[in-house]
Structure formats: structure tokens, C-alpha cells
Coordinates of C-alpha atoms in Angstrom, one line a residue:
Chain A
M193 CA 7.1 33.0 102.5
N194 CA 3.9 34.7 103.6
E195 CA 2.0 37.6 101.9
I196 CA 3.7 40.1 104.1
D197 CA 7.0 39.2 102.7
L198 CA 5.6 39.2 99.2
V199 CA 4.4 42.8 99.8
R200 CA 7.8 43.7 101.0
D201 CA 9.3 42.2 97.9
L202 CA 6.8 43.8 95.5
L203 CA 7.2 47.3 97.0
D204 CA 10.9 47.2 96.6
R205 CA 13.0 49.5 98.8
P206 CA 14.1 52.4 96.6
P207 CA 17.5 53.8 96.6
P208 CA 18.0 56.4 99.3
P209 CA 17.0 59.9 98.3
S210 CA 19.6 62.0 96.6
G211 CA 21.4 64.8 98.3
A212 CA 19.4 67.3 96.4
V213 CA 16.1 65.9 97.7
R214 CA 17.4 65.8 101.2
S215 CA 18.7 69.3 100.9
R216 CA 15.4 70.6 99.5
A217 CA 13.4 68.9 102.3
L218 CA 15.7 70.2 104.9
T219 CA 15.7 73.7 103.5
R220 CA 11.9 73.8 103.7
L221 CA 12.0 72.4 107.3
E222 CA 14.7 74.9 108.3
E223 CA 12.6 77.8 107.1
D224 CA 9.9 76.5 109.4
M225 CA 12.2 75.7 112.2
S226 CA 14.1 78.8 112.1
G227 CA 11.1 80.9 113.0
G228 CA 13.6 83.7 112.8
R229 CA 15.5 82.3 115.7
P230 CA 19.1 81.5 115.6
R231 CA 19.9 77.9 114.9
R232 CA 21.0 75.9 117.9
L233 CA 21.3 72.5 116.5
A234 CA 22.8 70.3 114.1
F235 CA 21.2 70.8 110.9
G236 CA 22.9 68.1 109.1
P237 CA 23.4 68.1 105.6
R238 CA 22.2 71.5 105.5
F239 CA 22.9 74.3 103.6
R240 CA 23.1 77.4 105.5
L241 CA 26.3 78.9 104.6
G242 CA 28.5 81.1 106.4
L243 CA 30.1 84.2 105.7
A244 CA 33.3 83.0 104.6
G245 CA 35.5 85.8 105.5
L246 CA 33.7 85.9 108.8
V247 CA 34.8 82.6 110.0
A248 CA 38.0 82.3 108.3
A249 CA 39.1 85.4 110.0
G250 CA 38.6 83.7 113.3
A251 CA 40.2 86.4 115.3
A252 CA 38.2 89.2 113.7
A253 CA 35.0 87.2 114.1
A254 CA 35.8 86.5 117.7
V255 CA 36.2 90.2 118.3
G256 CA 33.0 90.7 116.6
V257 CA 31.1 88.6 119.1
A258 CA 32.9 89.7 122.1
T259 CA 30.2 91.8 123.4
L260 CA 27.8 89.0 123.5
G261 CA 29.9 86.0 123.3
D262 CA 32.7 85.8 125.8
G263 CA 30.7 84.7 128.7
A264 CA 31.2 87.9 130.5
P265 CA 28.4 88.7 132.9
A266 CA 25.4 90.3 131.1
A267 CA 26.0 93.9 130.6
P268 CA 23.2 95.7 132.3
P269 CA 21.0 97.5 129.9
R270 CA 22.3 100.9 129.3
P271 CA 19.3 102.9 128.3
R272 CA 20.3 106.5 127.6
A273 CA 18.1 109.3 128.2
V274 CA 17.7 109.8 124.5
E275 CA 17.0 106.1 123.7
M276 CA 13.7 105.5 122.1
D277 CA 11.3 103.1 123.7
A278 CA 10.5 99.9 121.9
R279 CA 7.3 101.1 120.5
T280 CA 8.9 104.2 119.0
V281 CA 11.7 102.1 117.5
L282 CA 9.2 99.6 116.0
L283 CA 6.9 102.2 114.6
A284 CA 9.9 104.0 113.0
A285 CA 10.9 100.6 111.6
A286 CA 7.5 100.1 110.1
Q287 CA 7.6 103.4 108.4
Q288 CA 10.9 102.7 106.8
A289 CA 9.9 99.1 105.8
E290 CA 6.9 100.5 104.1
K291 CA 9.0 102.6 101.8
E292 CA 11.4 99.9 100.6
P293 CA 11.3 99.2 96.9
T294 CA 10.4 95.7 95.7
G295 CA 12.1 93.6 93.1
R296 CA 12.2 90.2 91.5
Y297 CA 13.8 88.3 94.4
W298 CA 13.8 88.6 98.1
R299 CA 17.4 87.9 99.0
V300 CA 18.6 87.2 102.5
Q301 CA 22.1 86.3 103.6
T302 CA 22.5 85.0 107.1
V303 CA 25.1 83.5 109.3
D304 CA 23.6 81.2 111.9
G305 CA 25.2 79.5 114.8
S306 CA 24.6 77.9 118.2
A307 CA 26.7 78.1 121.3
Y308 CA 27.8 75.0 123.1
H309 CA 29.8 74.6 126.3
V310 CA 32.9 72.4 126.1
G311 CA 34.5 70.8 129.1
P312 CA 33.7 71.2 132.8
A313 CA 31.4 74.1 134.0
E314 CA 34.4 75.7 135.6
G315 CA 37.4 76.0 133.3
G316 CA 35.6 75.0 130.1
Y317 CA 34.8 77.4 127.3
T318 CA 32.0 78.1 124.8
V319 CA 32.1 77.5 121.1
L320 CA 29.9 78.6 118.3
G321 CA 29.0 75.6 116.2
H322 CA 26.7 74.6 113.4
S323 CA 27.5 77.9 111.9
S324 CA 26.7 78.3 108.3
H325 CA 26.3 81.0 105.8
T326 CA 23.1 80.9 103.7
D327 CA 22.2 82.9 100.7
R328 CA 18.6 82.6 99.9
W329 CA 16.8 84.0 96.8
Q330 CA 13.0 83.8 96.9
A331 CA 11.2 84.8 93.8
R332 CA 8.3 87.2 94.1
S333 CA 6.7 85.4 91.2
D334 CA 5.9 81.7 91.2
G335 CA 7.1 81.7 87.6
D336 CA 10.7 82.2 88.9
R337 CA 12.8 79.7 90.7
D338 CA 13.7 80.0 94.4
V339 CA 17.4 79.4 94.8
T340 CA 19.4 78.7 98.0
Y341 CA 23.1 78.3 98.6
V342 CA 24.7 77.2 101.8
R343 CA 28.2 76.9 103.2
D344 CA 29.5 75.6 106.5
L345 CA 31.8 77.8 108.5
G346 CA 33.2 75.3 111.1
A347 CA 33.1 75.7 114.9
R348 CA 35.2 78.2 116.8
P349 CA 35.6 79.6 120.3
L350 CA 32.9 82.2 120.9
G351 CA 34.8 85.2 122.4
P352 CA 38.3 86.2 123.4
R353 CA 38.0 84.6 126.8
D354 CA 36.8 81.4 125.2
E355 CA 39.6 81.5 122.7
A356 CA 42.2 81.9 125.5
A357 CA 40.8 78.8 127.3
W358 CA 40.7 76.9 124.1
R359 CA 44.4 77.7 123.4
K360 CA 45.2 76.7 126.9
A361 CA 43.5 73.4 126.2
G362 CA 45.9 72.9 123.2
S363 CA 43.7 74.4 120.5
P364 CA 41.8 71.2 119.8
K365 CA 40.2 70.9 116.3
T366 CA 37.1 69.1 117.5
F367 CA 34.7 69.7 120.4
K368 CA 32.7 67.2 122.2
V369 CA 29.4 68.8 123.1
V370 CA 25.8 67.9 124.0
S371 CA 23.4 68.8 121.2
G372 CA 19.7 68.1 121.4
G373 CA 20.4 65.9 124.5
E374 CA 22.9 63.7 122.6
P375 CA 26.6 63.7 122.5
S376 CA 27.9 65.3 119.4
V377 CA 31.2 66.4 117.9
L378 CA 31.9 69.7 116.3
S379 CA 34.8 70.4 114.0
T380 CA 36.6 73.6 113.5
V381 CA 37.2 72.6 109.9
P382 CA 34.3 73.8 107.7
G383 CA 32.3 71.0 106.3
R384 CA 33.6 68.4 108.8
T385 CA 31.0 68.5 111.5
T386 CA 28.5 65.7 111.0
G387 CA 25.5 66.9 109.1
A388 CA 27.1 70.2 108.2
A389 CA 26.9 71.8 104.8
P390 CA 30.0 71.5 102.7
A391 CA 32.9 73.9 103.2
S392 CA 32.4 75.4 99.8
W393 CA 29.1 76.6 98.5
T394 CA 26.5 74.0 97.7
P395 CA 25.2 73.8 94.2
E396 CA 22.0 75.7 93.7
I397 CA 19.2 74.3 95.8
V398 CA 16.2 75.1 93.6
V399 CA 12.5 75.1 93.8
T400 CA 11.3 75.2 90.3
P401 CA 8.2 76.9 89.0
A402 CA 6.8 73.4 88.1
Q403 CA 7.3 72.3 91.7
K404 CA 5.6 75.4 92.9
R405 CA 2.7 74.8 90.6
T406 CA 2.3 71.2 91.8
R407 CA 2.5 72.4 95.4
N408 CA 0.0 75.2 94.9
A409 CA -2.4 72.9 93.1
R410 CA -2.2 70.4 95.8
W411 CA -2.8 73.1 98.5
A412 CA -5.6 74.6 96.6
K413 CA -7.3 71.3 96.3
I414 CA -6.9 70.5 100.0
C415 CA -8.1 74.0 100.9
A416 CA -11.2 73.6 98.8
G417 CA -12.0 70.2 100.3
P418 CA -13.7 69.3 103.5
D419 CA -10.7 67.6 105.2
E420 CA -9.8 69.8 108.1
R421 CA -7.1 67.4 109.2
A422 CA -5.5 67.7 105.8
K423 CA -5.6 71.4 106.0
R424 CA -3.8 71.5 109.3
L425 CA -1.4 68.8 108.2
L426 CA -0.3 70.0 104.9
V427 CA -0.8 73.6 104.3
F428 CA 1.5 76.0 105.9
K429 CA 1.9 79.7 106.1
G430 CA -1.3 80.2 108.0
G431 CA -3.1 77.2 106.8
C432 CA -5.6 77.8 104.1
R433 CA -6.3 81.4 105.0
E434 CA -5.3 83.9 102.4
V435 CA -2.3 86.1 102.7
P436 CA -3.7 89.5 103.3
S437 CA -3.6 91.8 100.3
D438 CA -1.8 95.1 100.4
A439 CA -5.2 96.9 100.2
E440 CA -6.4 95.0 103.3
L441 CA -3.3 95.9 105.1
R442 CA -3.5 99.5 104.1
K443 CA -7.0 99.6 105.6
A444 CA -5.9 97.8 108.7
A445 CA -2.7 99.7 109.3
G446 CA -4.1 102.2 111.8
D447 CA -6.2 99.6 113.7
P448 CA -4.1 97.2 115.8
G449 CA -7.0 94.8 116.3
K450 CA -7.7 94.6 112.6
L451 CA -4.1 94.3 111.8
R452 CA -3.7 91.5 114.2
R453 CA -6.6 89.7 112.6
V454 CA -5.3 89.9 109.0
L455 CA -1.7 89.1 110.0
S456 CA -2.5 86.5 112.6
P457 CA -2.2 83.5 110.3
W458 CA 1.3 84.5 109.8
L459 CA 2.1 85.0 113.4
E460 CA 0.2 82.2 114.9
L461 CA 2.2 79.6 116.6
D462 CA 0.5 76.4 115.8
G463 CA 0.1 74.1 118.8
V464 CA 2.2 76.3 121.2
P465 CA 0.8 75.9 124.7
K466 CA -0.3 79.1 126.4
E467 CA 2.5 79.3 128.9
R468 CA 5.1 79.4 126.1
D469 CA 3.1 81.7 123.9
T470 CA 5.2 84.7 125.0
S471 CA 6.2 88.0 123.6
A472 CA 9.6 86.5 123.1
L473 CA 8.2 83.8 120.9
R474 CA 6.1 86.3 118.9
L475 CA 9.2 88.6 118.5
R476 CA 11.1 85.6 117.2
R477 CA 8.3 84.6 114.9
A478 CA 8.0 88.1 113.6
A479 CA 11.7 88.3 113.1
R480 CA 11.4 85.2 111.0
L481 CA 8.7 86.6 108.9
L482 CA 10.7 89.8 108.4
T483 CA 13.7 88.0 107.2
S484 CA 12.9 84.6 105.8
E485 CA 9.7 85.4 103.9
A486 CA 9.3 87.4 100.7
L487 CA 6.7 89.8 102.0
S488 CA 5.5 93.1 100.5
P489 CA 6.7 96.3 102.1
K490 CA 3.2 96.8 103.5
V491 CA 3.1 93.4 105.2
R492 CA 6.5 93.9 106.6
A493 CA 5.4 97.3 108.0
G494 CA 2.4 95.6 109.4
V495 CA 4.4 93.1 111.3
F496 CA 6.6 95.8 112.8
R497 CA 3.4 97.7 113.9
L498 CA 2.0 94.6 115.5
L499 CA 5.2 94.2 117.5
A500 CA 4.9 97.8 118.7
D501 CA 1.8 96.6 120.6
E502 CA 3.6 93.6 122.2
P503 CA 3.7 94.4 125.9
G504 CA 6.7 92.2 126.7
V505 CA 9.1 93.8 124.2
R506 CA 11.5 96.3 125.7
S507 CA 14.2 98.4 124.2
I508 CA 17.6 98.0 125.9
G509 CA 19.3 100.6 123.8
R510 CA 22.7 100.3 122.1
V511 CA 24.4 96.9 121.7
K512 CA 26.9 95.4 119.4
D513 CA 25.6 92.6 117.2
P514 CA 27.7 89.3 116.9
R515 CA 29.7 90.9 114.1
G516 CA 30.5 93.9 116.1
R517 CA 28.1 96.2 114.3
E518 CA 26.4 98.9 116.4
G519 CA 22.7 98.3 116.9
V520 CA 19.6 99.0 118.9
A521 CA 18.2 96.0 120.7
L522 CA 14.6 95.0 121.4
V523 CA 14.4 92.2 123.9
A524 CA 11.8 89.9 125.3
R525 CA 12.2 87.2 128.0
G526 CA 11.4 83.7 127.0
A527 CA 9.4 81.2 129.0
P528 CA 11.3 78.7 131.1
A529 CA 12.0 75.5 129.1
E530 CA 11.4 72.0 130.3
D531 CA 15.0 71.9 131.5
G532 CA 14.5 75.0 133.5
S533 CA 16.6 77.2 131.3
V534 CA 15.6 80.7 130.3
D535 CA 16.8 82.8 127.4
D536 CA 16.2 86.3 126.2
Y537 CA 15.5 86.9 122.6
R538 CA 17.0 90.0 121.1
L539 CA 16.2 91.6 117.8
I540 CA 19.0 94.0 116.9
L541 CA 18.2 96.8 114.4
E542 CA 20.6 99.2 112.7
P543 CA 20.3 102.6 114.2
G544 CA 18.7 105.1 111.9
T545 CA 17.7 102.7 109.1
H546 CA 16.0 100.2 111.5
R547 CA 17.1 97.3 109.2
I548 CA 17.5 94.0 110.9
L549 CA 21.1 93.2 111.8
A550 CA 20.6 90.0 113.9
G551 CA 18.4 87.9 116.1
V552 CA 20.2 86.4 119.1
D553 CA 19.4 84.3 122.1
V554 CA 21.2 85.3 125.3
V555 CA 21.4 83.1 128.3
V556 CA 19.4 84.2 131.4
R557 CA 19.5 80.9 133.2
P558 CA 21.5 78.1 131.6
A559 CA 20.3 74.5 131.1
E560 CA 22.1 71.7 132.8
A561 CA 24.0 70.8 129.6
D562 CA 25.1 74.4 129.3
R563 CA 25.9 74.9 133.0
G564 CA 29.2 76.4 132.2
M565 CA 27.5 79.2 130.3
R566 CA 27.1 82.4 132.3
P567 CA 24.1 84.6 132.0
G568 CA 24.7 87.0 129.2
T569 CA 26.4 84.5 127.0
L570 CA 25.3 84.3 123.4
H571 CA 23.3 81.1 123.0
G572 CA 22.5 81.2 119.4
Q573 CA 22.5 83.7 116.5
R574 CA 21.1 84.5 113.2
V575 CA 23.1 87.3 111.8
V576 CA 21.7 89.0 108.8
L577 CA 24.4 90.1 106.4
S578 CA 22.1 91.6 103.9
L579 CA 18.4 91.5 103.1
G580 CA 16.1 93.1 100.6
W581 CA 14.5 92.9 97.2
T582 CA 16.7 92.8 94.2
N583 CA 16.5 92.4 90.5
E584 CA 19.8 90.6 90.2
T585 CA 20.2 87.0 89.0
P586 CA 20.7 84.4 91.8
R587 CA 24.3 83.7 92.5
H588 CA 26.3 83.2 95.7
P589 CA 28.9 85.7 96.9
Chain B
M290 CA 2.4 54.3 129.1
D291 CA 5.4 54.0 131.4
Q292 CA 6.1 57.5 132.5
S293 CA 9.4 56.6 134.1
R294 CA 10.9 55.4 130.8
P295 CA 13.9 57.5 130.1
P296 CA 13.4 59.5 126.9
D297 CA 15.4 58.2 123.9
G298 CA 17.5 60.6 121.9
D299 CA 14.6 61.2 119.5
V300 CA 12.3 62.1 122.3
A301 CA 14.9 64.4 123.8
A302 CA 15.3 66.1 120.4
I303 CA 11.6 66.7 120.1
V304 CA 11.2 67.9 123.6
R305 CA 14.1 70.2 123.1
S306 CA 12.7 71.4 119.8
R307 CA 9.7 72.8 121.5
R308 CA 11.9 75.5 122.8
E309 CA 14.7 75.3 120.2
P310 CA 13.0 74.5 116.9
E311 CA 16.3 73.7 115.3
A312 CA 16.7 70.7 117.5
F313 CA 14.1 69.1 115.2
A314 CA 16.8 68.8 112.6
E315 CA 18.1 65.8 114.5
V316 CA 14.8 64.0 114.0
F317 CA 15.0 64.8 110.3
H318 CA 18.5 63.5 110.0
R319 CA 17.8 60.3 111.8
H320 CA 14.6 59.4 109.9
F321 CA 14.3 61.2 106.6
D322 CA 15.7 58.5 104.4
E323 CA 13.6 55.9 106.0
I324 CA 10.4 57.9 105.8
H325 CA 11.2 58.8 102.3
G326 CA 11.6 55.1 101.5
Y327 CA 8.3 54.3 103.0
I328 CA 6.4 56.9 101.0
A329 CA 8.3 56.0 97.8
R330 CA 7.2 52.4 98.2
R331 CA 3.6 53.5 98.4
L332 CA 3.5 56.4 96.0
G333 CA 6.7 56.2 93.9
T334 CA 9.9 58.1 94.3
D335 CA 8.9 61.4 92.7
A336 CA 5.9 61.8 95.0
A337 CA 8.1 60.8 97.9
D338 CA 10.6 63.6 97.3
D339 CA 7.9 66.1 98.0
L340 CA 5.7 64.3 100.5
A341 CA 8.6 63.2 102.8
A342 CA 9.5 66.8 103.1
E343 CA 5.9 67.6 104.0
T344 CA 5.8 64.8 106.5
F345 CA 8.6 66.4 108.4
L346 CA 7.1 69.8 108.2
A347 CA 3.8 68.4 109.5
A348 CA 5.7 66.6 112.3
F349 CA 7.5 69.7 113.2
R350 CA 4.2 71.6 113.3
R351 CA 2.8 69.0 115.6
R352 CA 5.7 68.4 117.8
D353 CA 3.9 69.9 120.8
R354 CA 1.4 67.2 120.4
F355 CA 3.9 64.4 120.5
D356 CA 3.4 62.4 123.7
P357 CA 6.4 60.4 124.8
R358 CA 4.1 58.2 126.9
R359 CA 2.4 56.9 123.8
G360 CA 5.6 55.5 122.4
P361 CA 8.8 56.4 120.5
V362 CA 9.3 58.9 117.7
R363 CA 9.7 56.5 114.8
P364 CA 6.1 55.1 114.8
W365 CA 4.8 58.7 115.4
L366 CA 6.6 59.8 112.2
Y367 CA 5.2 56.8 110.3
G368 CA 1.7 57.7 111.5
I369 CA 2.1 61.2 110.1
A370 CA 3.7 59.9 106.9
T371 CA 0.7 57.5 106.6
N372 CA -1.7 60.4 107.0
V373 CA 0.2 62.3 104.3
V374 CA 0.0 59.3 102.0
G375 CA -3.7 59.1 102.8
L376 CA -4.2 62.4 101.1
H377 CA -3.1 60.8 97.9
R378 CA -5.2 57.6 97.8
R379 CA -5.8 57.8 94.1
A380 CA -2.2 58.3 93.3
E381 CA -1.4 55.3 95.5
R382 CA -3.8 53.1 93.7
R383 CA -2.4 54.2 90.4
H384 CA 1.1 53.3 91.7
Y385 CA 0.0 49.8 92.5
R386 CA -1.8 49.4 89.2
A387 CA 1.3 50.5 87.4
L388 CA 3.3 47.9 89.3
A389 CA 0.7 45.3 88.2
S390 CA 1.1 46.1 84.6
S391 CA 4.9 46.4 84.5
P392 CA 6.9 43.2 84.1
A393 CA 8.8 42.0 87.1
E394 CA 12.2 43.5 87.2
G395 CA 15.4 41.7 87.2
P396 CA 16.2 38.2 85.9
A397 CA 13.6 35.6 86.7
P398 CA 14.7 33.5 89.6
G399 CA 16.2 30.2 88.8
H400 CA 14.7 27.0 90.2
E401 CA 17.5 26.7 92.8
E402 CA 16.3 29.9 94.4
H403 CA 13.1 28.1 95.4
V404 CA 15.0 25.8 97.6
T405 CA 14.5 28.1 100.5
G406 CA 10.9 28.4 99.8
R407 CA 11.2 32.0 98.9
V408 CA 9.1 33.1 95.9
R409 CA 9.9 36.3 94.3
A410 CA 6.9 38.6 94.4
G411 CA 7.5 39.1 90.7
E412 CA 5.7 35.9 89.9
V413 CA 2.6 36.9 91.8
G414 CA 3.3 40.6 91.6
P415 CA 0.6 41.7 89.3
D416 CA -2.1 39.9 91.3
L417 CA -0.6 41.2 94.6
A418 CA -0.4 44.8 93.3
R419 CA -4.0 44.8 92.1
A420 CA -5.1 43.4 95.4
L421 CA -3.2 46.1 97.3
A422 CA -4.9 48.7 95.2
R423 CA -8.3 47.2 96.1
L424 CA -7.8 47.0 99.8
P425 CA -9.7 49.4 102.0
A426 CA -7.4 52.3 102.8
G427 CA -7.5 51.7 106.5
D428 CA -6.6 48.0 106.2
R429 CA -3.8 48.8 103.7
D430 CA -2.4 51.4 106.1
V431 CA -2.1 48.8 108.9
L432 CA -0.7 46.1 106.6
L433 CA 1.9 48.4 105.1
L434 CA 3.0 49.8 108.5
V435 CA 3.6 46.2 109.5
A436 CA 5.1 45.1 106.3
L437 CA 7.2 48.1 105.4
A438 CA 7.9 49.8 108.6
D439 CA 8.2 46.7 110.8
L440 CA 6.0 48.3 113.5
S441 CA 4.5 46.2 116.2
Y442 CA 0.7 46.1 116.8
E443 CA 1.1 48.5 119.6
E444 CA 3.1 50.9 117.5
V445 CA 0.7 50.7 114.6
A446 CA -2.1 51.4 117.1
A447 CA -0.3 54.5 118.5
A448 CA 0.7 55.7 115.0
L449 CA -2.8 55.6 113.6
D450 CA -4.6 56.3 116.8
L451 CA -6.4 53.0 116.8
K452 CA -7.2 50.3 119.3
K453 CA -4.9 47.4 119.3
G454 CA -7.8 45.1 118.5
T455 CA -8.7 47.1 115.5
V456 CA -5.1 46.9 114.3
A457 CA -5.2 43.1 114.6
S458 CA -8.5 42.7 112.8
R459 CA -7.6 45.1 110.0
L460 CA -4.3 43.2 109.5
N461 CA -6.0 39.9 109.4
R462 CA -8.6 41.1 107.0
A463 CA -5.9 42.6 104.7
R464 CA -3.8 39.4 104.8
R465 CA -6.8 37.3 104.1
K466 CA -7.7 39.4 101.0
L467 CA -4.2 39.2 99.7
R468 CA -4.1 35.4 100.1
E469 CA -7.4 35.1 98.3
A470 CA -6.1 37.3 95.5
L471 CA -3.1 35.1 95.2
G472 CA -5.2 31.9 94.8
G473 CA -6.5 31.3 98.2
T474 CA -4.9 28.2 99.5
N475 CA -1.6 28.5 97.6
P476 CA 0.6 26.1 99.4
M477 CA 3.5 28.3 98.6
L478 CA 2.2 30.8 100.9
I479 CA 3.1 29.6 104.3
T480 CA 1.2 31.9 106.6
E481 CA 2.6 31.9 110.0
E482 CA 0.2 33.8 112.1
S483 CA 2.8 35.3 114.4
P484 CA 2.6 39.0 114.6
A485 CA 4.9 40.5 112.0

């Protein structure tokens, strides 16, 4: 036995991390990954949960996504004479966001999902998988707990046309798809897909005030220190830069350059190469901030105002969101991916209130693995069921 | 540095995650337990719960800098985990000192167990743990990537951004110091010099 073996023995392999530890880690990663964009991939033991009724009522849900989901050719934008342009919509959204009341928790309920093609390019069909319902309560104060609940919704054919093809194929309960370049199997039964959240709500996934204190202390120490590498490595949400105060934002509100400077830590895309740093990515990133982060009304308004100056964001007028709700869509074209595929990113707002209804990816040019997907097919979704500040006590629906 | 090597599933997931961030979840699912174990062995389980999560956040943030030509994903993750551990050097030394002062766990091995020549670290544990705490951080990183992560010299070099020769010399130095701490020429310590 040599000293390397002795070291192995001494530093005994611990038992694998508990489900709660994994869940917490994945929840944190997910928040970072989601960047406001719909999930496209297996999030394993994860905890985004799905609107139950939504999925269970397969038919209703399918109808809901029909406008985006059934692989019909992309509907051409239907701007009406009275449609507002993107800038007008976003400035109106900023005004409304600024007026929203705050509360103890920022609560967001979302239903995520990614589309996968099943079978041959011709004659196959598209399913929505890795779809889960998440109910996330972020405390405004570090003295309160953050709580998340997640539930898997199971996979299902995306639209009516897909459902017909699925029935014709014998209504299989599992789907062989390519996910992240690897073969993967989705199950229609909630909780059965590998890595999915359970079919019923997870127990509370909690970040305690003590954990927040530890984290904040560690970050503060790193930020005060000289180690730039550590700052980049460990401190998120804009590195060690301060979150802008409401006062700063108020001062910057009318000055796009200034606003960009104070908000840039929040919108910066660390390490993104120039060619992919597009309006689509910034729209996605902004959508993430506007949904996933507990931000003050002033900051949210500021983010909307920044978007108003994004040259690549267009309004395409009225659309239906994946649940079938009427919305106004802002769209930006994504950069071609390594595999040559191109998606549009759409942020769908509720007419009148300008609240966020959904962020969706729509196929412009499919990747090889998705070659059965036609342009216009929904590629991924994050549907927002509800969001806003609340004084209620965390609980799932 | 072979550019024609087909990407493994991990690499595909990372490449895909640049456009579809959620694809990174696959990397998490494949490696989280292992990385958590590595950090737990160096810092204890409580710290690992948090720092393993931070390792994956850091990896996600740096995914655009992952270069498939420099090797597979696993050593890359170990490199990041090692950097994260490196931000907690004092806690790491405390962890080893705590190991040194706690009695070996489990029943003491009977004589028959020595037949194979294996010696439980428990018998030399306190000395070994103290020696680990005293190793220069860079040497310890190399040693533990070899011992705990089973990385090859090339992989350690890629993980820590070192030259292969540096890896070899750090490893030799670390092993020598441990041997010395354990009584130098202890005949029980058969030190094959093959790369771990």
C-alpha cells in the first residue's frame, strides 16, 4: 500500500449527497441556466413543477399550445395598423411595472417544457417533455426563507396534429428522443422521465436565513479581497458589483446610457462571444430577470426600459401563448447555433397589463436532431402562470 | 489536442448548453455526486453541500471557455472544484487537523487483514492528516486530484492549467513529504512509482 492509497483511505468517500442537497444545488443552477429561457433539457431530479391541471387535461393543454405547437408553418406576423411597436409596448410595460406593490415574497409559478421530435422527420411528431410546474417564493428579506416546490407533468404530444400522429402510432407512453446530443427516453407518466421531479409536489426546497448569511459572508469576504479569479468564480448576480439602489435607478431612468451602466451587471452575459451576444439573448436574459429574480418595481421598470432600446427586438402583434391566452409578442432572432439551427425568442405579454405571460423559443431553422420540426414549431417554453409580490405564507397550489 | 476526436456526451451537452443553457443540467446529473464527494473529502460534507453547488454554477458560467481539445469534461469540472476548494484553504487544513485528532473510525483491523499488505489509514491516519494539512496547497491539489479523482497526469495538467512536468514534480514532492511524515522508510509503504 502506498501513500496515495492511504490518502484515499483516510479521506473516506462520504455517502452520496441527499436528495435535498442535490435539489438545492440544481435549483440554484437552474435559476442561472434558465436565464428566462424555456427549458430544453433534462433537468433531472429537478423540481420545476407543472401546472397540474394543465397537463392532466392533455387535450385542453394541447389546444392551448396549438397556435405555436402543432408544427404548422409559422404564421406570418400579423401586425395590425393599431399595434404598438416594440418600444411603445416596452415603455408601457415599464410604467406599469413601476407601479406594482411589493410584499414579503416574490412568487413565480411557471410551467416549463422543451419540444422534441419523435420518429422520422416525415411522419414523426413533436412532444413537449421535461415539463414541470415550479412554484418559487423568494423572500425580499434575507431573514426569511426562500422556498421552492416542483412537480413533473410528464411528456405529451405538442399540438393536435402531433396528437393525431401519436395516436396513429399507437399512443405510446414513452418517447425516444435526442436530448443534449444523447439518446433519452421521455415518459408521459409524470415523474417517470429519468431525472424528472416527482409527480406530486416536492417537499419544500428551502434556503434558510442561516444559509443566506453564510453565503453572503463568504461573498463579502471574497469581494473585499484581492482575488479577481475568486470574484469571477464564485460571486454571481453581477459579480461583486452592487445591485443598484432604487435611488440610483430613479436618477438613471430617463438616461438610457446611465441606465445601462447601473443595470449592466444584471444583464451582462458572462463569457458570451460577440457573435452570440444578440438582442435575442438580451431579451431572454431580461425575461429571466423579470421573472426569476426578486427585484424592486424600479429595477423591473428599468429592465423594460433598457429593452425598449434594443434594436433587434420587434413587435409581432397578437399571438396566443402556449396556454392559449391572448398576448402581445416581442421577438428577437437568435444567432445560429453550432449545429446551424436558429430560433426566435418571443416574450409574450398580456395586452393592457403588460404582465409577462410566457417566453418561448420558436424554430426558424431546425437542428439535425430536430429535423422533423418545421419552422414555427414551439421549441421550448416557460409559461408564467402567476408572478408578483405577495405577503402570503409559502405553500404550493 | 486531437481535433478530430468525436465529442463525448458531456462535451456535446456543454456545447449545446452554450445555446440552450438547460442542456447543462445533463452535466450536473452526471457529475454532481462525484464532485460533491471530492469536495466533501477535502472540506467535509457540510461545506461540500454548498460548494459543490457553487462549482456547477461556476462551471456553467465558464462553459464558453471549456475547450474540448484540452480534454474531457470530468477533469475540467475537477479543476473548477479544486479552485473552489482553494478559496477555503484554512477550512481545508482545519478539516485535516480534525481528522488527525479524531480516533480512527470502525473496528481496528485484525491481524489477518494485513495478509494482503493493506494497512488501514486509521493506524497512520493522524500523521497522514497532519502531513496533508502541511503540504503546500499546489502540491496537495495535484496529489488529491490523483488520489481522489483518479486523474492522469495529463488530466491534472489540463484541470489546473499546469505543465505536465510541473504535475509530476509536485506529485513526487507531495508523496515524498507524506512518506517522511509516516516515518520515512516504513517498509509497509511500498511505493510503486508508476503513475497513479
